[in-house]
mmCIF file of C-alpha atoms and ligand atoms in Angstrom:
data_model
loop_
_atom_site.group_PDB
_atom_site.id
_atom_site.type_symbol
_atom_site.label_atom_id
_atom_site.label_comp_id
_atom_site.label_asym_id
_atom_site.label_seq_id
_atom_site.Cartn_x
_atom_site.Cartn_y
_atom_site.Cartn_z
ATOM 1 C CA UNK A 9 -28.639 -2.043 10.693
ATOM 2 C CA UNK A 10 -26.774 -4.978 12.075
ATOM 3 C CA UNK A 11 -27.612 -6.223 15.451
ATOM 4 C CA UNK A 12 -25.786 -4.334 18.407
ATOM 5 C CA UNK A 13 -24.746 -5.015 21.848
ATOM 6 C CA UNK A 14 -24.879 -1.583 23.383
ATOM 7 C CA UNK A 15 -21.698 -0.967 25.325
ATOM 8 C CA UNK A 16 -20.787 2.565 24.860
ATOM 9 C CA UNK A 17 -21.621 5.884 26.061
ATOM 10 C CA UNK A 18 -22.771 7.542 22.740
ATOM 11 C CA UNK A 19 -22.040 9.695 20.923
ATOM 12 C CA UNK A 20 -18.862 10.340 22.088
ATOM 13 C CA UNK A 21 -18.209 14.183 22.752
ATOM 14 C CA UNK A 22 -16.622 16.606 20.171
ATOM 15 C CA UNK A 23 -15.064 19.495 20.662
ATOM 16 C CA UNK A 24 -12.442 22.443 19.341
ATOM 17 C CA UNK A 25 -8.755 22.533 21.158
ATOM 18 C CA UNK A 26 -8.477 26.175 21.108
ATOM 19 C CA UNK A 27 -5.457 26.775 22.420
ATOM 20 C CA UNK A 28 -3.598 24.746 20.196
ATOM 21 C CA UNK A 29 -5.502 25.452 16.931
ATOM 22 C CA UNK A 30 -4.138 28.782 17.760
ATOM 23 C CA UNK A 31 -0.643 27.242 18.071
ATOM 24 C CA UNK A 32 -0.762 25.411 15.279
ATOM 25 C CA UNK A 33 -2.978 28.070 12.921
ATOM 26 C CA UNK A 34 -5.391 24.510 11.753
ATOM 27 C CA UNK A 35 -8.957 24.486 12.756
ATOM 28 C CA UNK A 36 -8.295 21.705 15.201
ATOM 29 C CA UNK A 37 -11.000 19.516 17.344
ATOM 30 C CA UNK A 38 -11.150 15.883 18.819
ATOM 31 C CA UNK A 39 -13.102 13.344 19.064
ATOM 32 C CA UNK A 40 -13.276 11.649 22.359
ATOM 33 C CA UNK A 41 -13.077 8.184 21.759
ATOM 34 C CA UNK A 42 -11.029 7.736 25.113
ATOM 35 C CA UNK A 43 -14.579 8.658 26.372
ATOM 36 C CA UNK A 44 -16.308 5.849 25.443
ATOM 37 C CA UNK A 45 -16.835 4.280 28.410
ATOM 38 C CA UNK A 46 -16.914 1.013 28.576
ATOM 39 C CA UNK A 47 -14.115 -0.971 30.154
ATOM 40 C CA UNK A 48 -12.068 2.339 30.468
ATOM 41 C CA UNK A 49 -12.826 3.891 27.322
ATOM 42 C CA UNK A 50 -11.117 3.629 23.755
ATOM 43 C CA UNK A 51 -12.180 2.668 20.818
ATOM 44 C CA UNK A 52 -12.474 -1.004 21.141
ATOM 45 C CA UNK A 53 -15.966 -0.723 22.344
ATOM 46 C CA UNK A 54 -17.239 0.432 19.072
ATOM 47 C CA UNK A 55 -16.205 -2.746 17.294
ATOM 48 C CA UNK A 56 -17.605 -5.034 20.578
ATOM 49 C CA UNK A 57 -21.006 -3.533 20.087
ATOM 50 C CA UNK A 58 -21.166 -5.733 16.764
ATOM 51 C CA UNK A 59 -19.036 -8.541 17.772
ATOM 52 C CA UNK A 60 -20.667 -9.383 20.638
ATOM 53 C CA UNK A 61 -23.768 -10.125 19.334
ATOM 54 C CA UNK A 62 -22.066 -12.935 16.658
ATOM 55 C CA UNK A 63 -20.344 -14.366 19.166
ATOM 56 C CA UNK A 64 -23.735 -15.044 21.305
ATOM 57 C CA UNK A 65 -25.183 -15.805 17.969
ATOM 58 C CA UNK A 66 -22.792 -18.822 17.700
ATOM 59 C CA UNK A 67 -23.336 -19.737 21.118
ATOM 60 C CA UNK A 68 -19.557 -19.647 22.524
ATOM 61 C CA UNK A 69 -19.522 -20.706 25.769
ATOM 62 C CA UNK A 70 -15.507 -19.095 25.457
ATOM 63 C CA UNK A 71 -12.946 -16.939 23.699
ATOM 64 C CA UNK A 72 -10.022 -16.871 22.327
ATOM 65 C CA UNK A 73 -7.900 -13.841 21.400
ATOM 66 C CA UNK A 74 -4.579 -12.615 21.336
ATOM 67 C CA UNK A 75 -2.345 -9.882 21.608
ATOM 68 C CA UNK A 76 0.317 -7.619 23.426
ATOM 69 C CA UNK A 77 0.385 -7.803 27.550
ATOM 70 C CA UNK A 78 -0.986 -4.007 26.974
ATOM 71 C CA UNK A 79 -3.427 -5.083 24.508
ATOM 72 C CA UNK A 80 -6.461 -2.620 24.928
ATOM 73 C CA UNK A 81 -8.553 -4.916 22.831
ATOM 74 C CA UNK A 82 -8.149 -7.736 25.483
ATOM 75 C CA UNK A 83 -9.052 -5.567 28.089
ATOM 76 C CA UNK A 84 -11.924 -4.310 26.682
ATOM 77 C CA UNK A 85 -13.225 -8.027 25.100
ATOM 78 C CA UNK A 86 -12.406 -9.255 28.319
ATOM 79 C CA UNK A 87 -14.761 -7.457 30.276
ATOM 80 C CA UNK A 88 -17.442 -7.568 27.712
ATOM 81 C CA UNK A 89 -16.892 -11.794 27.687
ATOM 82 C CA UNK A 90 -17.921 -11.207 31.528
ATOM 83 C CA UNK A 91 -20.518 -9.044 31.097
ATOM 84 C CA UNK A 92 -22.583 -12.448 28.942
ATOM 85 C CA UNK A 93 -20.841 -14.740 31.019
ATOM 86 C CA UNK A 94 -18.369 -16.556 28.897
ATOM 87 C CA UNK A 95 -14.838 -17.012 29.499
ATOM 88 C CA UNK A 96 -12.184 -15.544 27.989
ATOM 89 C CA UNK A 97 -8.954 -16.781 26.958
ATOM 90 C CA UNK A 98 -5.840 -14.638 25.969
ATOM 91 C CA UNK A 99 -2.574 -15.357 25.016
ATOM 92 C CA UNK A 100 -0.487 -12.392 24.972
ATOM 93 C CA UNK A 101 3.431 -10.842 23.916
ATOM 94 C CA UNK A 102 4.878 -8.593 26.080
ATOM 95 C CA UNK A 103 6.094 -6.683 22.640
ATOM 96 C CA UNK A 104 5.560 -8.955 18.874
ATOM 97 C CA UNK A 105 7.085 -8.083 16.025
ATOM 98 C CA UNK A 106 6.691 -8.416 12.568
ATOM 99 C CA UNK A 107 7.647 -12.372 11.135
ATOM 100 C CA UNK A 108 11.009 -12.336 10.857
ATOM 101 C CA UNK A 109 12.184 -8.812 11.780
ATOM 102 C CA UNK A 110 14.370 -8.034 14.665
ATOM 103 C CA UNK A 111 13.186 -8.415 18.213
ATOM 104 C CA UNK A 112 13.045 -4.841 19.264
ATOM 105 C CA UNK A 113 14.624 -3.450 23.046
ATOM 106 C CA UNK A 114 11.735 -2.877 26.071
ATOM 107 C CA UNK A 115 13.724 -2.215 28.798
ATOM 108 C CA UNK A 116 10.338 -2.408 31.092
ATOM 109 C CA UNK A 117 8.252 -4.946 32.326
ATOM 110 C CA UNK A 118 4.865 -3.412 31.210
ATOM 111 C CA UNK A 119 3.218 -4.348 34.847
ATOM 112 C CA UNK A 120 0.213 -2.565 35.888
ATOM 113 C CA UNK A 121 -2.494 -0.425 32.634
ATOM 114 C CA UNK A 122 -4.580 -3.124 31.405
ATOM 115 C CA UNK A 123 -3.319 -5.790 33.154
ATOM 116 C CA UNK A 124 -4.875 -4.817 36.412
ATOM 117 C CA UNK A 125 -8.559 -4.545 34.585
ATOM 118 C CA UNK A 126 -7.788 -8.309 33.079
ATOM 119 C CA UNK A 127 -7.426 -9.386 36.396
ATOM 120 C CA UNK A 128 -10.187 -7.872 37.692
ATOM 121 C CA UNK A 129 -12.634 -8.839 35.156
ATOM 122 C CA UNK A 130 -11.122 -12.479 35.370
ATOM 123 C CA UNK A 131 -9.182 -12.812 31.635
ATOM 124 C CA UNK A 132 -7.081 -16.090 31.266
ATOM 125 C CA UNK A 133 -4.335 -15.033 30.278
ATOM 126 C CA UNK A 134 -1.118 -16.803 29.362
ATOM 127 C CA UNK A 135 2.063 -14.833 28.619
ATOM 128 C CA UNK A 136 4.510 -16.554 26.078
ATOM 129 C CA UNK A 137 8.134 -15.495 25.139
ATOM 130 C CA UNK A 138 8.119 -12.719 22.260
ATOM 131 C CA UNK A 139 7.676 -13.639 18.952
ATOM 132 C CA UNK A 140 6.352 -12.692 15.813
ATOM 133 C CA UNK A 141 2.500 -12.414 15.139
ATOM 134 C CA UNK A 142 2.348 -15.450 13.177
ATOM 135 C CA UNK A 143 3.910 -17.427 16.031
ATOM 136 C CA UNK A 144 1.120 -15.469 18.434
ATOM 137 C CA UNK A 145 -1.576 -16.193 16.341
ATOM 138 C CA UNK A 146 -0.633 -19.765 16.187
ATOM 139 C CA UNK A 147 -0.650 -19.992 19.650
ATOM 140 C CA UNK A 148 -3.479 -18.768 20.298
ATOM 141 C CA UNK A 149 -4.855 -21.264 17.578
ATOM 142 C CA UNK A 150 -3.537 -24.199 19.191
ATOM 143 C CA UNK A 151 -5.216 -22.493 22.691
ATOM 144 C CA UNK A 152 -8.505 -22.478 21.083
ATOM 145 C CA UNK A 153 -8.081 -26.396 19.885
ATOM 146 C CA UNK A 154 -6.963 -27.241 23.685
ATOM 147 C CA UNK A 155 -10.481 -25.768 24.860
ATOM 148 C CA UNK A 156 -12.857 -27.240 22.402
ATOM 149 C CA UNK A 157 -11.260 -30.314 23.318
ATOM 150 C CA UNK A 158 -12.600 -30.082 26.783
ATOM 151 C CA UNK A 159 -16.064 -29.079 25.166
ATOM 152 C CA UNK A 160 -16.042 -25.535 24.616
ATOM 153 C CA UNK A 161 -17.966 -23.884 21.966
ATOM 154 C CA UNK A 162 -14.803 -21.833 21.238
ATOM 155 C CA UNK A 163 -15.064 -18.029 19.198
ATOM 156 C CA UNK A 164 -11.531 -17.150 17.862
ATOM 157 C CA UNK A 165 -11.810 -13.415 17.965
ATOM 158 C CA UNK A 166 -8.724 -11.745 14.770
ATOM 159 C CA UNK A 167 -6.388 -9.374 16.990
ATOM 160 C CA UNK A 168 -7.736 -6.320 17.508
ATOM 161 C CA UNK A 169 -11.117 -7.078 16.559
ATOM 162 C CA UNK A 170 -10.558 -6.556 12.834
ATOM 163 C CA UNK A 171 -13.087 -8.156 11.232
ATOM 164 C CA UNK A 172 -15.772 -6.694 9.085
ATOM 165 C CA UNK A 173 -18.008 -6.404 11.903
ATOM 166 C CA UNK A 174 -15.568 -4.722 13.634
ATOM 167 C CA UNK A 175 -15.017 -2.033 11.392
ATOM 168 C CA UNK A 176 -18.273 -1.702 10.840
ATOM 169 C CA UNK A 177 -18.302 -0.276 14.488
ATOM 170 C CA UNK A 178 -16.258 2.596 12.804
ATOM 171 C CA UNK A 179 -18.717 3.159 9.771
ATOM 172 C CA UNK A 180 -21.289 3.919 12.360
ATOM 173 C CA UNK A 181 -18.603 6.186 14.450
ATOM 174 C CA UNK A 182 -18.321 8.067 11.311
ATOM 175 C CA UNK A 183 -21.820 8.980 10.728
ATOM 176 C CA UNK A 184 -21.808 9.953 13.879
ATOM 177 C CA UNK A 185 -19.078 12.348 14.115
ATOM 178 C CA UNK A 186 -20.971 13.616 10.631
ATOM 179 C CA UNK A 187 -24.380 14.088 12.680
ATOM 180 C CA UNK A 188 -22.035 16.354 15.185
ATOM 181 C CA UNK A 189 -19.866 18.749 13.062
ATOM 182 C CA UNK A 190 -19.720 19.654 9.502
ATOM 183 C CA UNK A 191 -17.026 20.856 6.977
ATOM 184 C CA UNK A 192 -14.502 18.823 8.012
ATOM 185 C CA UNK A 193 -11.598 18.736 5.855
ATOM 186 C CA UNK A 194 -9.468 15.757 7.369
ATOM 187 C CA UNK A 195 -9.803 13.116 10.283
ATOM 188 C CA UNK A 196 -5.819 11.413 11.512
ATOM 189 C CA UNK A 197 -6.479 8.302 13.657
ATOM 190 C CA UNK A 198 -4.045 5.735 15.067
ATOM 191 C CA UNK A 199 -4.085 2.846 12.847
ATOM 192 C CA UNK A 200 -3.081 -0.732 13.712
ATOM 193 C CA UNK A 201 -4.988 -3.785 13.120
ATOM 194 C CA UNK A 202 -6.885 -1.768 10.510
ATOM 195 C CA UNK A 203 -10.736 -1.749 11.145
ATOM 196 C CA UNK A 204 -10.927 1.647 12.497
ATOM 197 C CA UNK A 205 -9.158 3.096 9.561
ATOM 198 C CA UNK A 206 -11.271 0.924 6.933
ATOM 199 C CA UNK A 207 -14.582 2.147 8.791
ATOM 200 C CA UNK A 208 -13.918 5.385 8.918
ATOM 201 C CA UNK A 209 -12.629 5.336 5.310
ATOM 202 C CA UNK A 210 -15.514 3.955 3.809
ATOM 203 C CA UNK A 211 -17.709 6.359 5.486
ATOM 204 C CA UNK A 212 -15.776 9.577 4.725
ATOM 205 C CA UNK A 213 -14.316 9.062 1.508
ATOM 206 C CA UNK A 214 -17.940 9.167 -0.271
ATOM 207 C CA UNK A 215 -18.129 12.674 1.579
ATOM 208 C CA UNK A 216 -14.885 13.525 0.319
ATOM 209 C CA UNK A 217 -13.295 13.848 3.861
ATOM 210 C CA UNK A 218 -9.682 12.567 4.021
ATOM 211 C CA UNK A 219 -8.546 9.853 6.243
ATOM 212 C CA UNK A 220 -5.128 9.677 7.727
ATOM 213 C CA UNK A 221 -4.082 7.188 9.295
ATOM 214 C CA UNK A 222 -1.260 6.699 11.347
ATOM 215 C CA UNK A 223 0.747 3.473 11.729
ATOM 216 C CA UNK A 224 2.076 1.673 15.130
ATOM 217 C CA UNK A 225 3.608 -0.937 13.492
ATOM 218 C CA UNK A 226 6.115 -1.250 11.219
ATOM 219 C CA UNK A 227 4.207 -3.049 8.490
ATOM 220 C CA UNK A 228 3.195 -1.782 5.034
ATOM 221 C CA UNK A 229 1.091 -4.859 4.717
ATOM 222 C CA UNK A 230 -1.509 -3.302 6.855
ATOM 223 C CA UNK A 231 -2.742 -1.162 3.769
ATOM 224 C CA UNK A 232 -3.397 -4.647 1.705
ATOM 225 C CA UNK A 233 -5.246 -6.077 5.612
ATOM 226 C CA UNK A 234 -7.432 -3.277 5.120
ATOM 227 C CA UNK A 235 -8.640 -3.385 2.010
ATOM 228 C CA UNK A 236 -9.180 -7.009 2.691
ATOM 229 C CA UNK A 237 -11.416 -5.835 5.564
ATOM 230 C CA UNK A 238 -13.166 -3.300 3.421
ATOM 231 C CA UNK A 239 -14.801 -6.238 1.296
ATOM 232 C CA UNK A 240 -15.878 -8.001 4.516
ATOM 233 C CA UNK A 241 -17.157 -4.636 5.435
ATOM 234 C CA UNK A 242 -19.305 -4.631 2.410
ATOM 235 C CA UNK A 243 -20.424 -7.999 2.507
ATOM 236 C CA UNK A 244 -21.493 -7.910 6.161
ATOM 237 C CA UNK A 245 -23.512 -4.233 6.042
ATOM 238 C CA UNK A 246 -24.446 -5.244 2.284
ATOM 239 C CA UNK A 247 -23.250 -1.938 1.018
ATOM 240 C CA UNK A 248 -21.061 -1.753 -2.257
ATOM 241 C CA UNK A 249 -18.075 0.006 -0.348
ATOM 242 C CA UNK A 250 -15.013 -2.101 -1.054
ATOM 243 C CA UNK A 251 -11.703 0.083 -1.495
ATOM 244 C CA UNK A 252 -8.008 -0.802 -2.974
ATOM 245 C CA UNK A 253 -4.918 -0.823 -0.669
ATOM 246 C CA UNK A 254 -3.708 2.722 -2.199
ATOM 247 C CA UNK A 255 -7.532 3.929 -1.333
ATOM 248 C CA UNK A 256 -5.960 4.237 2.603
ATOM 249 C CA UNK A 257 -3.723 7.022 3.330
ATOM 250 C CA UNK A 258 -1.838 5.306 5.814
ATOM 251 C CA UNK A 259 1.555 6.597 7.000
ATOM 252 C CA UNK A 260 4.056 4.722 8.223
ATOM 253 C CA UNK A 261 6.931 7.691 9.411
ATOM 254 C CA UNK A 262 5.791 7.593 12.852
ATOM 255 C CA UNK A 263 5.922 4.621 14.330
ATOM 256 C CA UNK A 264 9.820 5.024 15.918
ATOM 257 C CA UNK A 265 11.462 2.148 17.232
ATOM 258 C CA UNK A 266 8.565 -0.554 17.160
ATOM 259 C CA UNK A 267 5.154 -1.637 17.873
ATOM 260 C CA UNK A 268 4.581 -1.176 21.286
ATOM 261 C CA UNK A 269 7.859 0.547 22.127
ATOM 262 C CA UNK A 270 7.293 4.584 22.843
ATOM 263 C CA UNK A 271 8.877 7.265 20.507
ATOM 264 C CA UNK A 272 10.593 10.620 21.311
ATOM 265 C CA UNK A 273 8.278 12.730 19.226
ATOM 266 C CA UNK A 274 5.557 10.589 20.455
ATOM 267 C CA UNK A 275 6.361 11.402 24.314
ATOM 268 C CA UNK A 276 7.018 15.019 23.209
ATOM 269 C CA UNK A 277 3.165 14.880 21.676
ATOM 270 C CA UNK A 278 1.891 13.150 24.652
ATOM 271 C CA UNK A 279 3.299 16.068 27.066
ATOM 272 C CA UNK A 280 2.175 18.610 24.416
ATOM 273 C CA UNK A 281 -1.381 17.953 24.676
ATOM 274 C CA UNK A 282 -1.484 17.353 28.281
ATOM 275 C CA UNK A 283 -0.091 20.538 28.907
ATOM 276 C CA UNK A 284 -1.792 22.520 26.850
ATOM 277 C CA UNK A 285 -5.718 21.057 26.771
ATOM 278 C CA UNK A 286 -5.212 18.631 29.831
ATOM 279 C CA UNK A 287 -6.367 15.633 27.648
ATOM 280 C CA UNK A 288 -4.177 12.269 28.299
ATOM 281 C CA UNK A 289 -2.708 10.160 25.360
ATOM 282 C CA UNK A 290 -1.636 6.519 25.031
ATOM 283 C CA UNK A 291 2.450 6.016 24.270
ATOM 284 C CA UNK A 292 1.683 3.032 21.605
ATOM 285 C CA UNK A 293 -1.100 4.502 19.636
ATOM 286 C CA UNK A 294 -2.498 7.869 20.347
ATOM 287 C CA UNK A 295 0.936 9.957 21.215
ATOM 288 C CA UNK A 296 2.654 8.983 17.727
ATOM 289 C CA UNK A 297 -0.971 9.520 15.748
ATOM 290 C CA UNK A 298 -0.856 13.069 17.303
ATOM 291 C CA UNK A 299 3.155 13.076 16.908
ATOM 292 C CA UNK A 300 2.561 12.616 13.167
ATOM 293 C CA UNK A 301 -0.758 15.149 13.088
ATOM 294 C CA UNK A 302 1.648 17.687 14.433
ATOM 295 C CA UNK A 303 4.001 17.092 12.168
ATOM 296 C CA UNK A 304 1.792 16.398 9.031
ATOM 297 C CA UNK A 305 0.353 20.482 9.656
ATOM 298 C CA UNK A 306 3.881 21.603 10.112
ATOM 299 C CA UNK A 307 4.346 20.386 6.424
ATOM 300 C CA UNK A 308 1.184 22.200 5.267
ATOM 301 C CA UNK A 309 0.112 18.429 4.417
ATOM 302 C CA UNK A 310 -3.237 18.554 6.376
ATOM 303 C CA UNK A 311 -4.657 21.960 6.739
ATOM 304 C CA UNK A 312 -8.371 23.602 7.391
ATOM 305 C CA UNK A 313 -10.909 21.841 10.006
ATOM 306 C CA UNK A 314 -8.658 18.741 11.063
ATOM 307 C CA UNK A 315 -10.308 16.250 13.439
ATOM 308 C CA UNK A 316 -7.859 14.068 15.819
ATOM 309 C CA UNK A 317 -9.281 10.868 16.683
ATOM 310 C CA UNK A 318 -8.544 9.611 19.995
ATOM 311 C CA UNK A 319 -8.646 6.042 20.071
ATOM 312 C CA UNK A 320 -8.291 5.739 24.073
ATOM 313 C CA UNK A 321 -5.751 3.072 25.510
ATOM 314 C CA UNK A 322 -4.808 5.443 28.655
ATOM 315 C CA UNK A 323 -4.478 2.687 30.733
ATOM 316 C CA UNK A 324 -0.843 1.716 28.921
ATOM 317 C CA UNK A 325 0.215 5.294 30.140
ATOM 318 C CA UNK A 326 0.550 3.851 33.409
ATOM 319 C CA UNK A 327 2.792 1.080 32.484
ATOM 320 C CA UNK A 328 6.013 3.150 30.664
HETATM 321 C C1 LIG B 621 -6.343 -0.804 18.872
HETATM 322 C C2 LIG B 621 -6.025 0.617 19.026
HETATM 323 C C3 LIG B 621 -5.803 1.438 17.904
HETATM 324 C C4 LIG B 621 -5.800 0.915 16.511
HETATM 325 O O1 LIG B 621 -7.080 0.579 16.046
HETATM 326 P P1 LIG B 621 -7.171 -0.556 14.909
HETATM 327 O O2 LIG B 621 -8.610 -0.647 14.622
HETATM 328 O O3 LIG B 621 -6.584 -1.784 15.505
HETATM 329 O O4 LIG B 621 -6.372 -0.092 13.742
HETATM 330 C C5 LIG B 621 -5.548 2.772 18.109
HETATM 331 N N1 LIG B 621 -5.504 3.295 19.341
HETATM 332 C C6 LIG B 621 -5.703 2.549 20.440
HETATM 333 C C7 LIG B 621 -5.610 3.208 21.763
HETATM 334 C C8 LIG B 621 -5.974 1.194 20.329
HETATM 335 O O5 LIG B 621 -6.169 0.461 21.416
#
């Protein structure tokens, strides 16, 4: 057992979507990662319950992350950074893109959603033209320099919180979800910065329990990321669990137009499960995870005792 920060309201609940696993003929339930709690919910706070503590552990008196103006990770780090009492410093896109791809069409400003709980909780953030992530990161590099220069103890924190610790948050969600229901066939998550996919992964795939995950971005490379973050996985929990790229079922049909910029099917899924279980998704992540679930069981690709993840991020609903 690592050391843990505890943040969360666990275990999150589980439970069966009747009407649509009727619908859909599937043996469908979700896992309420929305619910977690902390900072508005999502599933962010699993990976902050074991980053937390290695930041105190290096004493940072600040960090330094970045991300998208909606980023749900920034919200939630932010308001854990206040919570010890250390600042935290953002630099944020109002849509990246991948290095050298085309800069994709937001016709909205993105106000409001997370930005109001940075605010709040006191995140400094600075907003720079869109870019691609390497020019992000870079900035946010050259941020973290500026500060240690005026004597900060300065934690850069990856985007998203993928880091080994991070997805070691999602090892732990696994178990968990194992301690609640059994004979599942398949779990489909969002999948982004990788470390809830690679958690998740290496604590189903053992059990023989698929993991699908479901792109936002448009980047292939993601797959390589993540089995990158599986062997920091296994060196931090000291468990032989390192997997290949081609060990992630990770799809990349659903993402639409762009990171960050909301699809049709995903909008369609979004009003889909609202209507018919009154549970709210998020247009970047959640909506085009369930847009692809939907579609995955209309190709008989994922059938039996299928278990949606929902990774949260409800506050971005407000913001489209
Ligand atoms: C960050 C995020 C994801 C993706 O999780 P990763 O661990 O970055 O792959 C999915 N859904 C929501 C709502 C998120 O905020």
């Amino acid at each position: 057992m690592l050391p843990r920060q505890p943040l969360c309201c666990l275990p999150t609940p589980v439970h069966r979507l009747d009407r649509l696993s009727a619908e859909l003929g599937i043996d469908l339930w979700i896992k309420r990662d929305d619910l977690t709690g902390f900072a508005a919910g999502g599933n962010k706070g699993r990976k902050l319950e074991y980053l937390l503590p290695a930041i105190q552990a290096e004493g940072a008196t600040a960090v330094v992350a970045c991300g998208s103006t909606q980023s749900n990770f920034i919200r939630q780090l932010g308001v854990a950074c206040s919570v010890i009492g250390i600042r935290c410093v953002a630099v944020t896109m109002a849509t990246p893109y991948p290095d050298g791809g085309e800069r994709p069409i937001l016709a909205k400003s993105l106000a409001g959603g997370n930005r109001v709980i940075n605010d709040l909780a006191g995140v400094e953030v600075t907003e720079i033209p869109d870019g691609g992530w390497t020019e992000l990161e870079l900035a946010a590099k050259a941020q973290a320099e500026t500060l240690r220069r005026t004597g900060e103890t300065v934690y850069e924190v990856p985007i998203g919180g993928s880091t080994g610790l991070g997805a070691y948050g999602f090892l732990m969600a696994g178990q968990e979800l194992s301690g609640q229901l059994d004979g599942v066939d398949a779990v489909v998550t969002a999948s982004s910065s990788g470390s809830t996919q690679t958690g998740l992964t290496a604590w189903f795939a053992p059990l023989g329990v698929r993991v699908v995950g479901i792109s936002a971005d448009p980047e292939p490379e993601i797959a390589d990321e993540m089995a990158a973050l599986s062997e920091d996985l296994a060196r931090v929990s000291g468990e032989p669990l390192a997997r290949q790229a081609e060990d992630f079922e990770f799809r990349l049909d659903y993402v639409g137009p762009g990171y960050s910029i909301p699809s049709e099917a995903g909008e369609a899924a979004m009003r889909r499960l609202l209507k018919t279980e009154g549970i709210l998704l998020d247009p970047v992540y959640s909506a085009k995870a369930f847009a692809g679930l939907l579609d995955l069981v209309e190709q008989g690709d994922v059938t039996g005792r299928v278990v949606f993840w929902h990774t949260g991020g409800t506050p971005a609903a407000f913001t489209y």
